[in-house]
Short mmCIF file of C-alpha atoms in Angstrom, two decimals:
data_model
loop_
_atom_site.label_atom_id
_atom_site.label_comp_id
_atom_site.label_asym_id
_atom_site.label_seq_id
_atom_site.Cartn_x
_atom_site.Cartn_y
_atom_site.Cartn_z
CA MET F 30 25.83 6.68 -22.27
CA ALA F 31 22.79 5.18 -21.21
CA THR F 32 22.43 0.98 -22.15
CA ARG F 33 19.61 0.76 -24.70
CA LEU F 34 16.60 -0.86 -23.10
CA ASP F 35 13.09 -1.65 -24.71
CA PRO F 36 10.38 0.61 -24.05
CA ALA F 37 9.00 -1.59 -21.50
CA GLU F 38 12.37 -2.34 -19.72
CA ARG F 39 13.10 1.24 -19.78
CA ARG F 40 9.63 2.43 -18.35
CA GLU F 41 9.87 -0.27 -15.58
CA GLN F 42 13.38 1.32 -14.89
CA ILE F 43 12.09 4.79 -14.64
CA LEU F 44 9.48 3.59 -12.10
CA ASP F 45 11.59 1.80 -10.08
CA ALA F 46 14.04 4.72 -9.75
CA THR F 47 11.18 6.91 -8.96
CA LEU F 48 9.91 4.41 -6.32
CA ARG F 49 13.66 4.54 -4.56
CA LEU F 50 13.68 8.42 -4.69
CA VAL F 51 10.13 8.79 -2.98
CA ALA F 52 10.90 6.39 -0.52
CA ARG F 53 13.99 8.48 0.55
CA ASP F 54 12.80 12.16 -0.38
CA GLY F 55 9.09 12.01 -0.45
CA PHE F 56 6.21 12.56 -3.23
CA ALA F 57 7.09 16.19 -3.50
CA GLY F 58 10.69 15.86 -3.47
CA VAL F 59 11.03 14.31 -6.61
CA THR F 60 11.64 16.00 -9.84
CA LEU F 61 11.95 14.50 -13.42
CA ARG F 62 15.68 15.66 -13.36
CA ASP F 63 16.28 13.72 -10.06
CA VAL F 64 14.74 10.64 -12.04
CA ALA F 65 17.07 10.96 -14.95
CA ALA F 66 19.95 11.29 -12.63
CA GLU F 67 18.89 8.15 -10.75
CA VAL F 68 18.27 6.25 -14.06
CA GLY F 69 21.47 7.78 -15.76
CA VAL F 70 20.03 8.95 -18.92
CA VAL F 71 18.93 12.40 -20.03
CA HIS F 72 16.16 14.46 -18.81
CA GLY F 73 14.26 14.21 -22.11
CA LEU F 74 14.16 10.44 -22.17
CA ILE F 75 12.05 10.74 -18.81
CA ARG F 76 9.57 12.98 -20.30
CA HIS F 77 8.91 10.69 -23.60
CA TYR F 78 7.47 8.31 -21.31
CA PHE F 79 6.09 10.78 -18.69
CA ALA F 80 5.12 13.91 -19.64
CA THR F 81 5.05 15.67 -15.98
CA ARG F 82 6.43 15.08 -12.82
CA GLU F 83 2.61 14.29 -11.56
CA GLN F 84 2.18 11.49 -14.06
CA LEU F 85 5.39 9.93 -13.31
CA VAL F 86 4.89 9.70 -9.33
CA ALA F 87 1.43 8.55 -9.71
CA ALA F 88 2.31 5.85 -12.32
CA ALA F 89 5.21 4.62 -9.75
CA PHE F 90 2.73 4.49 -6.96
CA ASP F 91 0.39 2.58 -8.85
CA ALA F 92 2.80 0.12 -10.08
CA ALA F 93 4.20 -0.52 -6.75
CA VAL F 94 0.41 -1.08 -4.82
CA LEU F 95 -0.40 -3.14 -7.89
CA ALA F 96 2.82 -5.58 -7.24
CA GLU F 97 2.07 -5.49 -3.91
CA SER F 98 -1.83 -6.21 -3.71
CA VAL F 99 -0.87 -9.31 -6.02
CA GLN F 100 1.42 -10.58 -3.31
CA ASP F 101 -1.42 -9.75 -0.48
CA ASP F 102 -3.85 -11.96 -2.62
CA GLU F 103 -1.65 -14.77 -2.86
CA LEU F 104 -0.64 -14.75 0.72
CA ALA F 105 -4.62 -14.27 1.80
CA GLU F 106 -5.37 -17.56 0.02
CA ARG F 107 -2.49 -19.79 1.38
CA LEU F 108 -3.83 -18.49 4.86
CA GLU F 109 -6.64 -19.98 6.94
CA PRO F 110 -9.62 -17.26 7.11
CA VAL F 111 -8.75 -15.86 10.13
CA ALA F 112 -5.05 -16.07 9.91
CA ALA F 113 -5.62 -13.86 6.75
CA LEU F 114 -7.83 -11.50 8.33
CA ALA F 115 -5.05 -11.05 10.98
CA ASP F 116 -2.52 -10.54 8.39
CA TRP F 117 -4.48 -7.95 6.79
CA LEU F 118 -5.20 -5.82 9.81
CA SER F 119 -1.47 -6.26 11.44
CA THR F 120 0.69 -3.35 11.57
CA THR F 121 2.85 -3.40 8.14
CA PRO F 122 6.50 -2.05 8.53
CA ARG F 123 7.10 1.93 9.05
CA GLU F 124 8.81 2.45 5.19
CA HIS F 125 5.49 1.25 3.68
CA TYR F 126 3.19 3.43 5.76
CA LEU F 127 5.27 6.73 5.64
CA VAL F 128 5.07 6.26 1.80
CA TRP F 129 1.36 6.02 2.13
CA ILE F 130 0.92 8.60 4.70
CA ASP F 131 3.15 11.05 2.10
CA ALA F 132 0.86 10.04 -0.77
CA TRP F 133 -2.16 11.02 1.29
CA SER F 134 -0.46 14.68 1.78
CA GLU F 135 0.75 15.06 -1.89
CA ALA F 136 -2.78 13.85 -3.38
CA PRO F 137 -4.57 17.18 -2.97
CA ARG F 138 -2.18 18.95 -5.52
CA ASN F 139 -1.53 15.55 -7.70
CA ALA F 140 -5.00 14.91 -9.74
CA GLU F 141 -3.22 11.49 -10.92
CA LEU F 142 -1.96 10.39 -7.81
CA HIS F 143 -5.24 11.09 -5.94
CA ALA F 144 -7.22 8.97 -8.47
CA ALA F 145 -4.50 6.34 -7.88
CA LEU F 146 -4.85 6.33 -4.04
CA THR F 147 -8.82 6.57 -4.34
CA ARG F 148 -8.86 3.31 -7.01
CA HIS F 149 -6.62 1.41 -4.59
CA HIS F 150 -8.36 2.23 -1.16
CA ARG F 151 -11.54 1.01 -2.92
CA ASP F 152 -9.98 -2.20 -4.38
CA SER F 153 -8.43 -2.88 -0.84
CA ASP F 154 -11.61 -2.27 0.78
CA LEU F 155 -13.15 -5.21 -1.83
CA ARG F 156 -10.40 -7.59 -0.85
CA LEU F 157 -10.76 -7.37 2.71
CA ALA F 158 -14.56 -7.61 2.10
CA ARG F 159 -13.75 -10.99 0.70
CA ILE F 160 -11.78 -12.08 3.82
CA ILE F 161 -13.96 -11.22 5.83
CA GLU F 162 -16.82 -13.23 3.72
CA ARG F 163 -14.24 -16.28 3.83
CA ASN F 164 -14.44 -16.01 7.78
CA VAL F 165 -18.31 -15.62 7.65
CA ALA F 166 -18.73 -18.84 5.55
CA ALA F 167 -15.92 -20.77 8.24
CA GLY F 168 -18.18 -19.72 10.90
CA ALA F 169 -15.45 -17.55 12.57
CA ALA F 170 -17.11 -14.03 12.28
CA SER F 171 -20.39 -12.49 11.70
CA SER F 172 -21.37 -9.91 9.23
CA ASP F 173 -24.53 -8.27 7.49
CA ASP F 174 -22.33 -5.76 5.37
CA PRO F 175 -18.93 -7.30 4.72
CA GLU F 176 -18.19 -4.39 2.44
CA ALA F 177 -19.27 -1.47 5.21
CA ASP F 178 -17.20 -3.77 7.78
CA ALA F 179 -14.24 -3.31 5.25
CA ARG F 180 -14.60 0.20 5.13
CA MET F 181 -14.41 0.98 8.78
CA LEU F 182 -11.77 -1.14 9.77
CA THR F 183 -9.51 0.24 7.05
CA ALA F 184 -10.29 3.66 8.16
CA LEU F 185 -9.32 2.56 11.75
CA VAL F 186 -6.39 0.53 10.47
CA ASP F 187 -5.27 3.47 8.40
CA GLY F 188 -5.88 6.14 11.55
CA VAL F 189 -3.96 3.94 14.04
CA ALA F 190 -0.92 3.57 11.26
CA VAL F 191 -0.96 7.52 11.65
CA GLN F 192 -0.58 7.42 15.29
CA HIS F 193 2.01 4.56 15.41
CA HIS F 194 4.29 5.17 12.23
CA ALA F 195 3.73 9.25 12.38
CA LEU F 196 3.77 10.24 15.44
CA GLY F 197 4.76 7.54 17.87
CA LEU F 198 2.02 7.84 19.64
CA ILE F 199 1.95 4.03 20.31
CA ASP F 200 3.69 1.17 19.82
CA GLU F 201 3.30 -1.86 17.37
CA ALA F 202 1.75 -4.15 20.12
CA GLU F 203 -0.65 -1.31 21.05
CA ALA F 204 -1.68 -0.69 17.23
CA ASP F 205 -2.30 -4.34 16.99
CA ARG F 206 -4.31 -4.58 20.08
CA ILE F 207 -6.55 -1.78 19.21
CA VAL F 208 -7.32 -2.98 15.68
CA PHE F 209 -8.07 -6.74 16.54
CA ALA F 210 -10.09 -5.67 19.12
CA ALA F 211 -12.09 -3.73 17.15
CA ALA F 212 -12.20 -6.20 14.62
CA GLU F 213 -13.43 -8.78 16.82
CA ALA F 214 -15.89 -6.64 18.26
CA ARG F 215 -17.33 -5.59 14.76
CA LEU F 216 -17.44 -9.16 13.43
CA ALA F 217 -18.54 -11.10 16.54
CA MET F 218 -15.36 -13.04 16.56
CA GLN F 219 -14.04 -14.84 19.57
CA PRO F 220 -11.72 -12.18 22.03
CA GLY F 221 -7.94 -12.70 21.22
CA SER F 222 -8.63 -15.16 17.77
CA LEU F 223 -6.73 -12.78 15.56
CA ALA F 224 -3.52 -12.44 18.04
CA ARG F 225 -3.42 -16.16 18.28
CA THR F 226 -3.43 -16.75 14.61
CA ARG F 227 -1.40 -13.89 13.44
CA PRO F 228 1.23 -15.17 10.86
CA THR F 229 4.69 -13.34 10.62
CA PRO F 230 4.24 -9.88 8.79
CA THR F 231 4.94 -10.27 5.26
CA ARG F 232 2.78 -7.30 3.79
CA GLY F 233 3.79 -3.71 2.78
CA GLN F 234 7.31 -4.35 1.76
CA TRP F 235 7.53 -2.60 -1.37
CA ALA F 236 8.75 1.17 -0.11
CA ALA F 237 11.70 -0.75 1.33
CA ALA F 238 12.17 -3.44 -1.48
CA HIS F 239 12.88 -0.58 -3.86
#
């Protein structure tokens, strides 16, 4: 018999179980019955919280990215502007990006996941724009439109991540060289400044952590 939990705790338990299954099997491979078995509850209990599989996987992705965003923002605030930008742009762990790549693939078939992805991409662009603004204020960069620069750099980071993590066409060092060089050129930064200040990568751990 499943341990009795209050609704908030049970919902979090279900979301954590879903994340573990997504990291292992991908979004398309997760079913409500799989999640129920992972939690150790009857199938009907999952439906009490999430009516459809699509709602469940979207909510799990949403919760994980929101938690990661808090960690990202806290780290960015602790770092100097150039180091914060280097951390943001540097290669994240493979487990993290494979989940994002899988989410992009699943989104056309899952309206809830598509909405969550869209929202998080926009939020991510705005957070990166704020980091760019900090670099401009510190005299380390130049930008007439930080939000446009953030969108361009996010698109580049995502494309490079696919080549690195999904296809293996480039290694981690080359991935960072490509992105850092493009960012320095786009933002009129001193060449090599991002690589020199890059901290130990700490972003993108949620998929592995669960």
